[in-house]
PDB file of C-alpha atoms in Angstrom:
ATOM      1  CA  UNK A   1     -21.981 -14.288   7.060  1.00 48.00           C
ATOM      2  CA  UNK A   2     -21.355 -14.023  10.720  1.00 57.00           C
ATOM      3  CA  UNK A   3     -20.643 -10.841  12.675  1.00 86.00           C
ATOM      4  CA  UNK A   4     -17.110 -10.423  14.181  1.00 93.00           C
ATOM      5  CA  UNK A   5     -16.628  -9.361  17.904  1.00 94.00           C
ATOM      6  CA  UNK A   6     -14.149  -6.092  18.716  1.00 96.00           C
ATOM      7  CA  UNK A   7     -10.614  -7.249  18.288  1.00 98.00           C
ATOM      8  CA  UNK A   8      -8.743  -7.303  20.888  1.00 97.00           C
ATOM      9  CA  UNK A   9      -4.768  -5.599  20.726  1.00 98.00           C
ATOM     10  CA  UNK A  10      -3.980  -6.749  24.517  1.00 97.00           C
ATOM     11  CA  UNK A  11      -1.691  -9.806  24.183  1.00 97.00           C
ATOM     12  CA  UNK A  12      -1.879 -10.278  20.729  1.00 97.00           C
ATOM     13  CA  UNK A  13       1.139 -10.163  18.437  1.00 98.00           C
ATOM     14  CA  UNK A  14       0.963  -7.558  15.110  1.00 98.00           C
ATOM     15  CA  UNK A  15       3.081  -8.153  12.352  1.00 98.00           C
ATOM     16  CA  UNK A  16       3.626  -4.205  10.671  1.00 98.00           C
ATOM     17  CA  UNK A  17       5.508  -3.614   7.379  1.00 98.00           C
ATOM     18  CA  UNK A  18       6.923  -0.059   6.596  1.00 97.00           C
ATOM     19  CA  UNK A  19       6.926   0.529  10.197  1.00 98.00           C
ATOM     20  CA  UNK A  20      10.498   2.694   9.696  1.00 97.00           C
ATOM     21  CA  UNK A  21       8.534   6.153   9.436  1.00 95.00           C
ATOM     22  CA  UNK A  22       5.248   7.735   8.381  1.00 93.00           C
ATOM     23  CA  UNK A  23       1.893   5.484   9.673  1.00 94.00           C
ATOM     24  CA  UNK A  24       3.361   2.459  10.008  1.00 97.00           C
ATOM     25  CA  UNK A  25       5.569   3.647  12.649  1.00 98.00           C
ATOM     26  CA  UNK A  26       2.593   5.545  14.180  1.00 97.00           C
ATOM     27  CA  UNK A  27       0.576   2.440  14.297  1.00 98.00           C
ATOM     28  CA  UNK A  28       3.291   0.439  16.009  1.00 98.00           C
ATOM     29  CA  UNK A  29       3.078   3.194  18.442  1.00 98.00           C
ATOM     30  CA  UNK A  30      -0.480   3.029  19.193  1.00 98.00           C
ATOM     31  CA  UNK A  31      -0.473  -0.897  19.204  1.00 98.00           C
ATOM     32  CA  UNK A  32       2.355  -0.852  21.792  1.00 98.00           C
ATOM     33  CA  UNK A  33      -0.381   1.661  23.804  1.00 98.00           C
ATOM     34  CA  UNK A  34      -2.687  -1.034  23.564  1.00 98.00           C
ATOM     35  CA  UNK A  35      -0.443  -3.781  25.032  1.00 98.00           C
ATOM     36  CA  UNK A  36       0.048  -5.571  21.672  1.00 98.00           C
ATOM     37  CA  UNK A  37       3.596  -7.376  20.804  1.00 98.00           C
ATOM     38  CA  UNK A  38       4.789  -6.133  17.663  1.00 98.00           C
ATOM     39  CA  UNK A  39       7.204  -7.342  14.916  1.00 98.00           C
ATOM     40  CA  UNK A  40       8.405  -4.673  12.622  1.00 98.00           C
ATOM     41  CA  UNK A  41       9.421  -5.241   8.866  1.00 98.00           C
ATOM     42  CA  UNK A  42      11.312  -2.161   7.106  1.00 98.00           C
ATOM     43  CA  UNK A  43      14.354  -1.997   4.754  1.00 97.00           C
ATOM     44  CA  UNK A  44      15.923   0.630   6.520  1.00 97.00           C
ATOM     45  CA  UNK A  45      17.450  -0.703   9.481  1.00 98.00           C
ATOM     46  CA  UNK A  46      18.809   2.544  11.388  1.00 98.00           C
ATOM     47  CA  UNK A  47      15.045   4.123  10.983  1.00 97.00           C
ATOM     48  CA  UNK A  48      13.329   0.414  11.990  1.00 98.00           C
ATOM     49  CA  UNK A  49      15.909   0.273  15.259  1.00 98.00           C
ATOM     50  CA  UNK A  50      15.562   3.973  16.397  1.00 98.00           C
ATOM     51  CA  UNK A  51      10.894   3.053  16.332  1.00 98.00           C
ATOM     52  CA  UNK A  52      11.734   0.080  18.047  1.00 98.00           C
ATOM     53  CA  UNK A  53      13.865   1.716  21.143  1.00 98.00           C
ATOM     54  CA  UNK A  54      11.397   4.147  21.959  1.00 98.00           C
ATOM     55  CA  UNK A  55       8.623   1.138  22.452  1.00 98.00           C
ATOM     56  CA  UNK A  56       8.549   0.158  26.103  1.00 97.00           C
ATOM     57  CA  UNK A  57       6.089  -2.045  28.248  1.00 97.00           C
ATOM     58  CA  UNK A  58       5.808  -4.778  25.187  1.00 98.00           C
ATOM     59  CA  UNK A  59       8.189  -7.270  23.252  1.00 98.00           C
ATOM     60  CA  UNK A  60       9.631  -5.675  20.180  1.00 98.00           C
ATOM     61  CA  UNK A  61      11.423  -7.657  17.212  1.00 98.00           C
ATOM     62  CA  UNK A  62      12.606  -5.998  14.009  1.00 98.00           C
ATOM     63  CA  UNK A  63      13.509  -7.834  10.883  1.00 98.00           C
ATOM     64  CA  UNK A  64      14.932  -6.071   7.864  1.00 98.00           C
ATOM     65  CA  UNK A  65      14.286  -6.538   4.720  1.00 98.00           C
ATOM     66  CA  UNK A  66      12.977  -5.104   0.816  1.00 97.00           C
ATOM     67  CA  UNK A  67       9.507  -6.143   0.235  1.00 97.00           C
ATOM     68  CA  UNK A  68      10.727  -5.722  -3.549  1.00 97.00           C
ATOM     69  CA  UNK A  69      12.299  -9.503  -2.798  1.00 97.00           C
ATOM     70  CA  UNK A  70       9.325 -11.215  -2.741  1.00 96.00           C
ATOM     71  CA  UNK A  71      10.927 -14.672  -2.805  1.00 96.00           C
ATOM     72  CA  UNK A  72      12.756 -13.813   0.754  1.00 97.00           C
ATOM     73  CA  UNK A  73       9.429 -13.444   2.617  1.00 98.00           C
ATOM     74  CA  UNK A  74       9.102 -17.324   2.850  1.00 98.00           C
ATOM     75  CA  UNK A  75      12.168 -17.215   5.224  1.00 98.00           C
ATOM     76  CA  UNK A  76      10.793 -14.049   6.552  1.00 98.00           C
ATOM     77  CA  UNK A  77       7.402 -15.602   7.629  1.00 98.00           C
ATOM     78  CA  UNK A  78       8.666 -18.760   8.843  1.00 98.00           C
ATOM     79  CA  UNK A  79      10.581 -17.153  11.297  1.00 98.00           C
ATOM     80  CA  UNK A  80       8.103 -14.886  12.619  1.00 98.00           C
ATOM     81  CA  UNK A  81       6.248 -18.094  12.989  1.00 97.00           C
ATOM     82  CA  UNK A  82       8.971 -19.905  15.265  1.00 97.00           C
ATOM     83  CA  UNK A  83       9.503 -16.926  17.324  1.00 96.00           C
ATOM     84  CA  UNK A  84       5.787 -15.925  17.821  1.00 96.00           C
ATOM     85  CA  UNK A  85       3.476 -18.745  16.854  1.00 92.00           C
ATOM     86  CA  UNK A  86       0.250 -16.561  18.062  1.00 93.00           C
ATOM     87  CA  UNK A  87       0.216 -13.400  15.420  1.00 98.00           C
ATOM     88  CA  UNK A  88      -3.569 -11.776  15.610  1.00 98.00           C
ATOM     89  CA  UNK A  89      -2.963  -9.130  13.710  1.00 98.00           C
ATOM     90  CA  UNK A  90      -0.567  -8.403  10.287  1.00 98.00           C
ATOM     91  CA  UNK A  91      -0.376  -4.496   9.062  1.00 98.00           C
ATOM     92  CA  UNK A  92       0.283  -4.683   5.306  1.00 98.00           C
ATOM     93  CA  UNK A  93       1.489  -0.820   5.467  1.00 97.00           C
ATOM     94  CA  UNK A  94       4.368  -0.908   3.080  1.00 96.00           C
ATOM     95  CA  UNK A  95       4.108   0.439   0.213  1.00 94.00           C
ATOM     96  CA  UNK A  96       6.363   2.619  -2.778  1.00 91.00           C
ATOM     97  CA  UNK A  97       5.281   5.576  -5.167  1.00 88.00           C
ATOM     98  CA  UNK A  98       6.010   5.645  -8.756  1.00 87.00           C
ATOM     99  CA  UNK A  99       5.435   8.782 -11.358  1.00 82.00           C
ATOM    100  CA  UNK A 100       5.297   8.894 -15.025  1.00 86.00           C
ATOM    101  CA  UNK A 101       2.437   7.916 -17.323  1.00 89.00           C
ATOM    102  CA  UNK A 102       2.386   4.207 -18.456  1.00 93.00           C
ATOM    103  CA  UNK A 103       4.691   4.954 -21.941  1.00 93.00           C
ATOM    104  CA  UNK A 104       7.317   6.738 -19.857  1.00 91.00           C
ATOM    105  CA  UNK A 105       7.130   3.727 -16.867  1.00 94.00           C
ATOM    106  CA  UNK A 106       9.565   0.547 -17.916  1.00 95.00           C
ATOM    107  CA  UNK A 107       8.356  -2.796 -17.257  1.00 96.00           C
ATOM    108  CA  UNK A 108      10.973  -3.203 -14.390  1.00 96.00           C
ATOM    109  CA  UNK A 109       9.641  -0.020 -12.707  1.00 96.00           C
ATOM    110  CA  UNK A 110       6.047  -1.317 -12.954  1.00 97.00           C
ATOM    111  CA  UNK A 111       6.739  -4.803 -12.112  1.00 97.00           C
ATOM    112  CA  UNK A 112       9.113  -3.190  -8.674  1.00 97.00           C
ATOM    113  CA  UNK A 113       5.806  -1.213  -8.000  1.00 96.00           C
ATOM    114  CA  UNK A 114       3.544  -4.210  -8.130  1.00 98.00           C
ATOM    115  CA  UNK A 115       6.094  -6.652  -5.645  1.00 98.00           C
ATOM    116  CA  UNK A 116       6.223  -4.253  -3.178  1.00 97.00           C
ATOM    117  CA  UNK A 117       2.850  -2.991  -2.943  1.00 97.00           C
ATOM    118  CA  UNK A 118       0.741  -5.817  -4.034  1.00 98.00           C
ATOM    119  CA  UNK A 119       2.518  -9.392  -4.154  1.00 98.00           C
ATOM    120  CA  UNK A 120       4.004  -8.416  -0.754  1.00 98.00           C
ATOM    121  CA  UNK A 121       0.931  -7.821   1.149  1.00 98.00           C
ATOM    122  CA  UNK A 122      -0.508 -10.896  -0.601  1.00 98.00           C
ATOM    123  CA  UNK A 123       2.709 -13.615   0.005  1.00 98.00           C
ATOM    124  CA  UNK A 124       2.342 -12.412   3.416  1.00 98.00           C
ATOM    125  CA  UNK A 125      -1.245 -12.660   3.870  1.00 98.00           C
ATOM    126  CA  UNK A 126      -1.041 -16.649   2.627  1.00 98.00           C
ATOM    127  CA  UNK A 127       2.471 -17.252   4.633  1.00 98.00           C
ATOM    128  CA  UNK A 128       0.844 -15.939   8.139  1.00 98.00           C
ATOM    129  CA  UNK A 129      -2.877 -17.121   7.437  1.00 98.00           C
ATOM    130  CA  UNK A 130      -2.434 -20.199   9.236  1.00 97.00           C
ATOM    131  CA  UNK A 131      -1.386 -18.691  12.235  1.00 97.00           C
ATOM    132  CA  UNK A 132      -3.923 -15.855  12.262  1.00 98.00           C
ATOM    133  CA  UNK A 133      -6.692 -18.603  11.408  1.00 97.00           C
ATOM    134  CA  UNK A 134      -5.555 -20.359  14.797  1.00 96.00           C
ATOM    135  CA  UNK A 135      -5.930 -17.368  16.935  1.00 93.00           C
ATOM    136  CA  UNK A 136      -9.702 -16.357  16.886  1.00 89.00           C
ATOM    137  CA  UNK A 137     -10.446 -13.394  16.665  1.00 96.00           C
ATOM    138  CA  UNK A 138      -7.424 -12.330  14.437  1.00 98.00           C
ATOM    139  CA  UNK A 139      -7.156  -9.302  11.778  1.00 98.00           C
ATOM    140  CA  UNK A 140      -5.530  -8.309   8.144  1.00 98.00           C
ATOM    141  CA  UNK A 141      -4.903  -4.475   7.294  1.00 98.00           C
ATOM    142  CA  UNK A 142      -3.961  -4.157   4.183  1.00 98.00           C
ATOM    143  CA  UNK A 143      -3.596   0.072   3.223  1.00 97.00           C
ATOM    144  CA  UNK A 144      -4.449   0.915  -0.395  1.00 97.00           C
ATOM    145  CA  UNK A 145      -4.694   4.402  -1.144  1.00 93.00           C
ATOM    146  CA  UNK A 146      -6.826   6.873  -2.207  1.00 92.00           C
ATOM    147  CA  UNK A 147      -5.762   5.970  -5.696  1.00 93.00           C
ATOM    148  CA  UNK A 148      -7.129   2.215  -4.924  1.00 96.00           C
ATOM    149  CA  UNK A 149     -10.528   4.495  -5.241  1.00 96.00           C
ATOM    150  CA  UNK A 150      -9.379   6.710  -8.241  1.00 95.00           C
ATOM    151  CA  UNK A 151      -6.703   5.944 -11.378  1.00 94.00           C
ATOM    152  CA  UNK A 152      -5.901   9.306 -12.046  1.00 90.00           C
ATOM    153  CA  UNK A 153      -3.444   9.889 -14.816  1.00 89.00           C
ATOM    154  CA  UNK A 154      -0.039   9.400 -14.542  1.00 87.00           C
ATOM    155  CA  UNK A 155      -0.383   6.722 -11.514  1.00 89.00           C
ATOM    156  CA  UNK A 156      -0.696   3.492 -13.892  1.00 94.00           C
ATOM    157  CA  UNK A 157       1.424   1.311 -12.045  1.00 95.00           C
ATOM    158  CA  UNK A 158       0.250   2.948  -8.656  1.00 93.00           C
ATOM    159  CA  UNK A 159      -3.227   2.476  -9.135  1.00 96.00           C
ATOM    160  CA  UNK A 160      -2.829  -0.814 -10.877  1.00 97.00           C
ATOM    161  CA  UNK A 161      -1.125  -2.096  -7.283  1.00 98.00           C
ATOM    162  CA  UNK A 162      -3.648  -0.319  -5.129  1.00 97.00           C
ATOM    163  CA  UNK A 163      -6.922  -1.271  -6.807  1.00 98.00           C
ATOM    164  CA  UNK A 164      -5.674  -4.973  -6.741  1.00 98.00           C
ATOM    165  CA  UNK A 165      -4.739  -4.754  -2.973  1.00 98.00           C
ATOM    166  CA  UNK A 166      -8.359  -3.300  -2.352  1.00 98.00           C
ATOM    167  CA  UNK A 167      -9.935  -5.890  -4.715  1.00 98.00           C
ATOM    168  CA  UNK A 168      -7.694  -8.892  -2.811  1.00 98.00           C
ATOM    169  CA  UNK A 169      -9.281  -7.237   0.773  1.00 98.00           C
ATOM    170  CA  UNK A 170     -12.430  -7.535  -0.296  1.00 98.00           C
ATOM    171  CA  UNK A 171     -12.585 -10.867  -1.893  1.00 98.00           C
ATOM    172  CA  UNK A 172     -10.307 -11.854   1.647  1.00 98.00           C
ATOM    173  CA  UNK A 173     -12.674  -9.938   3.867  1.00 98.00           C
ATOM    174  CA  UNK A 174     -15.769 -11.851   2.147  1.00 97.00           C
ATOM    175  CA  UNK A 175     -13.855 -15.732   2.323  1.00 97.00           C
ATOM    176  CA  UNK A 176     -12.526 -15.551   6.360  1.00 97.00           C
ATOM    177  CA  UNK A 177     -15.297 -13.610   8.046  1.00 94.00           C
ATOM    178  CA  UNK A 178     -17.112 -17.326   8.733  1.00 94.00           C
ATOM    179  CA  UNK A 179     -13.777 -18.220   9.544  1.00 96.00           C
ATOM    180  CA  UNK A 180     -13.434 -15.563  12.486  1.00 95.00           C
ATOM    181  CA  UNK A 181     -10.503 -13.520  10.993  1.00 98.00           C
ATOM    182  CA  UNK A 182     -11.641 -10.007   9.599  1.00 98.00           C
ATOM    183  CA  UNK A 183      -9.847  -7.498   6.950  1.00 98.00           C
ATOM    184  CA  UNK A 184     -10.086  -3.909   6.558  1.00 98.00           C
ATOM    185  CA  UNK A 185      -9.143  -2.032   3.523  1.00 98.00           C
ATOM    186  CA  UNK A 186      -7.379   1.603   4.117  1.00 98.00           C
ATOM    187  CA  UNK A 187      -7.242   4.519   1.553  1.00 97.00           C
ATOM    188  CA  UNK A 188      -5.390   7.197   3.143  1.00 93.00           C
ATOM    189  CA  UNK A 189      -5.691  10.941   1.459  1.00 84.00           C
ATOM    190  CA  UNK A 190      -2.705  13.628   1.808  1.00 73.00           C
ATOM    191  CA  UNK A 191      -0.824  11.960   4.913  1.00 66.00           C
ATOM    192  CA  UNK A 192       2.319  13.758   6.308  1.00 54.00           C
ATOM    193  CA  UNK A 193       5.176  11.109   5.595  1.00 54.00           C
ATOM    194  CA  UNK A 194       8.473  10.689   3.784  1.00 51.00           C
ATOM    195  CA  UNK A 195       6.521   9.367   0.408  1.00 52.00           C
ATOM    196  CA  UNK A 196       7.710  12.766  -1.198  1.00 49.00           C
ATOM    197  CA  UNK A 197      11.394  12.231  -0.419  1.00 54.00           C
ATOM    198  CA  UNK A 198      11.741   8.989  -1.009  1.00 56.00           C
ATOM    199  CA  UNK A 199       9.257   8.094  -4.482  1.00 59.00           C
ATOM    200  CA  UNK A 200      11.106   6.997  -7.621  1.00 64.00           C
ATOM    201  CA  UNK A 201      10.328   9.026 -10.878  1.00 65.00           C
ATOM    202  CA  UNK A 202       9.961   7.043 -13.991  1.00 69.00           C
ATOM    203  CA  UNK A 203      13.165   6.976 -15.819  1.00 67.00           C
ATOM    204  CA  UNK A 204      11.801   8.399 -18.878  1.00 68.00           C
ATOM    205  CA  UNK A 205      10.418  11.381 -17.219  1.00 67.00           C
ATOM    206  CA  UNK A 206      12.303  14.872 -17.374  1.00 61.00           C
ATOM    207  CA  UNK A 207      14.347  15.659 -13.932  1.00 62.00           C
ATOM    208  CA  UNK A 208      12.885  19.239 -13.889  1.00 59.00           C
ATOM    209  CA  UNK A 209       9.604  17.925 -13.791  1.00 54.00           C
ATOM    210  CA  UNK A 210      10.092  15.191 -11.432  1.00 55.00           C
ATOM    211  CA  UNK A 211      12.155  17.675  -8.879  1.00 57.00           C
ATOM    212  CA  UNK A 212       9.073  20.383  -9.331  1.00 49.00           C
ATOM    213  CA  UNK A 213       6.446  18.071  -8.985  1.00 48.00           C
ATOM    214  CA  UNK A 214       8.017  16.741  -5.863  1.00 53.00           C
ATOM    215  CA  UNK A 215       7.979  19.595  -4.256  1.00 51.00           C
ATOM    216  CA  UNK A 216       4.894  20.407  -5.071  1.00 48.00           C
ATOM    217  CA  UNK A 217       3.168  17.452  -4.038  1.00 49.00           C
ATOM    218  CA  UNK A 218       5.257  17.928  -0.501  1.00 54.00           C
ATOM    219  CA  UNK A 219       2.949  20.373  -0.171  1.00 55.00           C
ATOM    220  CA  UNK A 220      -0.351  18.639  -0.026  1.00 58.00           C
ATOM    221  CA  UNK A 221       0.934  15.934   2.612  1.00 61.00           C
ATOM    222  CA  UNK A 222      -1.188  18.152   5.594  1.00 72.00           C
ATOM    223  CA  UNK A 223      -2.458  14.979   7.249  1.00 83.00           C
ATOM    224  CA  UNK A 224      -0.973  13.868  10.620  1.00 89.00           C
ATOM    225  CA  UNK A 225       0.248  10.675  10.483  1.00 92.00           C
ATOM    226  CA  UNK A 226      -0.290   9.772  13.952  1.00 94.00           C
ATOM    227  CA  UNK A 227      -3.959  10.461  13.798  1.00 95.00           C
ATOM    228  CA  UNK A 228      -4.274   8.680  10.428  1.00 96.00           C
ATOM    229  CA  UNK A 229      -2.544   5.634  12.680  1.00 97.00           C
ATOM    230  CA  UNK A 230      -5.617   6.006  15.470  1.00 97.00           C
ATOM    231  CA  UNK A 231      -8.355   6.029  12.422  1.00 97.00           C
ATOM    232  CA  UNK A 232      -6.691   2.619  11.144  1.00 98.00           C
ATOM    233  CA  UNK A 233      -6.719   1.022  14.885  1.00 98.00           C
ATOM    234  CA  UNK A 234     -10.122   2.440  15.725  1.00 98.00           C
ATOM    235  CA  UNK A 235     -11.520   0.685  12.463  1.00 98.00           C
ATOM    236  CA  UNK A 236      -9.517  -2.235  13.150  1.00 98.00           C
ATOM    237  CA  UNK A 237     -11.253  -2.509  17.119  1.00 98.00           C
ATOM    238  CA  UNK A 238     -14.804  -2.148  15.283  1.00 97.00           C
ATOM    239  CA  UNK A 239     -13.889  -4.537  12.666  1.00 97.00           C
ATOM    240  CA  UNK A 240     -14.333  -1.692   9.612  1.00 97.00           C
ATOM    241  CA  UNK A 241     -14.201  -3.483   6.330  1.00 97.00           C
ATOM    242  CA  UNK A 242     -13.028   0.055   4.484  1.00 97.00           C
ATOM    243  CA  UNK A 243     -11.389   2.724   6.655  1.00 98.00           C
ATOM    244  CA  UNK A 244     -11.313   6.102   4.259  1.00 97.00           C
ATOM    245  CA  UNK A 245      -9.041   8.780   6.063  1.00 95.00           C
ATOM    246  CA  UNK A 246      -9.155  12.533   5.340  1.00 90.00           C
ATOM    247  CA  UNK A 247     -11.403  14.739   2.918  1.00 89.00           C
ATOM    248  CA  UNK A 248      -8.757  13.901   0.484  1.00 87.00           C
ATOM    249  CA  UNK A 249      -9.999  10.198   0.280  1.00 91.00           C
ATOM    250  CA  UNK A 250     -13.384  10.711   1.297  1.00 91.00           C
ATOM    251  CA  UNK A 251     -14.493  13.279  -1.755  1.00 91.00           C
ATOM    252  CA  UNK A 252     -13.070  11.707  -4.420  1.00 90.00           C
ATOM    253  CA  UNK A 253     -14.496   8.082  -3.491  1.00 91.00           C
ATOM    254  CA  UNK A 254     -18.147   9.893  -3.183  1.00 94.00           C
ATOM    255  CA  UNK A 255     -17.544  11.117  -6.320  1.00 93.00           C
ATOM    256  CA  UNK A 256     -15.866   7.942  -8.052  1.00 92.00           C
ATOM    257  CA  UNK A 257     -19.237   6.030  -6.705  1.00 94.00           C
ATOM    258  CA  UNK A 258     -21.503   8.885  -8.453  1.00 94.00           C
ATOM    259  CA  UNK A 259     -19.694   9.341 -11.826  1.00 93.00           C
ATOM    260  CA  UNK A 260     -18.020   6.134 -12.528  1.00 92.00           C
ATOM    261  CA  UNK A 261     -16.524   7.027 -15.563  1.00 92.00           C
ATOM    262  CA  UNK A 262     -16.448  10.706 -15.802  1.00 92.00           C
ATOM    263  CA  UNK A 263     -15.377  11.619 -11.967  1.00 89.00           C
ATOM    264  CA  UNK A 264     -11.968  13.020 -13.165  1.00 91.00           C
ATOM    265  CA  UNK A 265     -13.851  15.512 -15.419  1.00 91.00           C
ATOM    266  CA  UNK A 266     -16.231  16.335 -13.050  1.00 91.00           C
ATOM    267  CA  UNK A 267     -13.515  17.024 -10.630  1.00 87.00           C
ATOM    268  CA  UNK A 268     -11.494  19.483 -12.663  1.00 86.00           C
ATOM    269  CA  UNK A 269     -14.504  21.235 -12.971  1.00 86.00           C
ATOM    270  CA  UNK A 270     -14.546  21.433  -8.976  1.00 83.00           C
ATOM    271  CA  UNK A 271     -10.982  22.803  -8.977  1.00 67.00           C
ATOM    272  CA  UNK A 272      -7.853  22.697  -7.283  1.00 55.00           C
ATOM    273  CA  UNK A 273      -8.747  20.821  -3.776  1.00 51.00           C
ATOM    274  CA  UNK A 274      -9.715  17.414  -6.242  1.00 50.00           C
ATOM    275  CA  UNK A 275      -8.343  16.385  -9.188  1.00 48.00           C
ATOM    276  CA  UNK A 276      -5.984  18.930  -9.670  1.00 44.00           C
ATOM    277  CA  UNK A 277      -4.132  18.152  -6.445  1.00 50.00           C
ATOM    278  CA  UNK A 278      -3.924  14.457  -8.216  1.00 48.00           C
ATOM    279  CA  UNK A 279      -3.225  15.322 -11.508  1.00 44.00           C
ATOM    280  CA  UNK A 280      -0.143  17.167  -9.962  1.00 42.00           C
ATOM    281  CA  UNK A 281       0.709  14.552  -8.475  1.00 42.00           C
ATOM    282  CA  UNK A 282       1.016  12.248 -11.628  1.00 40.00           C
ATOM    283  CA  UNK A 283       4.295  13.218 -12.966  1.00 36.00           C
ATOM    284  CA  UNK A 284       6.191  13.695  -9.366  1.00 34.00           C
ATOM    285  CA  UNK A 285       6.902  10.247  -8.387  1.00 33.00           C
ATOM    286  CA  UNK A 286       4.633  10.278  -5.636  1.00 33.00           C
ATOM    287  CA  UNK A 287       1.504   8.949  -4.274  1.00 37.00           C
ATOM    288  CA  UNK A 288      -0.851  10.128  -1.573  1.00 39.00           C
ATOM    289  CA  UNK A 289       0.497   7.466   1.469  1.00 46.00           C
ATOM    290  CA  UNK A 290       3.622   6.344   2.992  1.00 34.00           C
TER     291      UNK A 290
END
């Protein structure tokens, strides 16, 4: 496997999903500061337009799309390639949250999470891969999650999607390394974003539990999104295969490596800074990243 050179931002074009808020918004600002042109995707047209209006010095295009409609991505990607034949960076950042145990989550709800968190990144990567391969030194970023490292109760759908994205990223990295394309899997912990506001709750979960859980979870989101974005971009520049953000990702990852089948029991014994925080999130519909 060849060693890729440091990534060059200036003069390239980055496609960033989930760019209307949170880490996606901050990644867009960080890329603009580095001289990278932008194609920003999100379903929130108003917020996306506001983000684009704050960026100067580089070209910025916006695409309003709901990534749950995976079929629409063929046309989206075709438009991007037509307008930007030299895409050098794809950041699959967009994600949705859904809380509830497996028996509470309907098949439709489960499939919605998989569509946005897994099928859309895979589809965009497939559709944009030819132009990435045609741009030597290009890169793909897939934002997984803390719950792509551990699988707590109450996050079956979300963890399935994020473990899947992690596996996709790792295999893709090994496949593309000798072809000049890098791949980074990102695993954030409790990032300060709008996720607690926008996450869904399984229809079978009680409204009282959902609201109480969301309020509690919002207090756990403390790590600044702009700082997380800078860590992601530093990882891209250095061609890191994996970026863990905040101790809330680093510590559980270590415990999962040491105790692959019993880490939740270990975390419970360690107290509220580990498993109890994760378990509090479970019924809320909240997730640890945007």
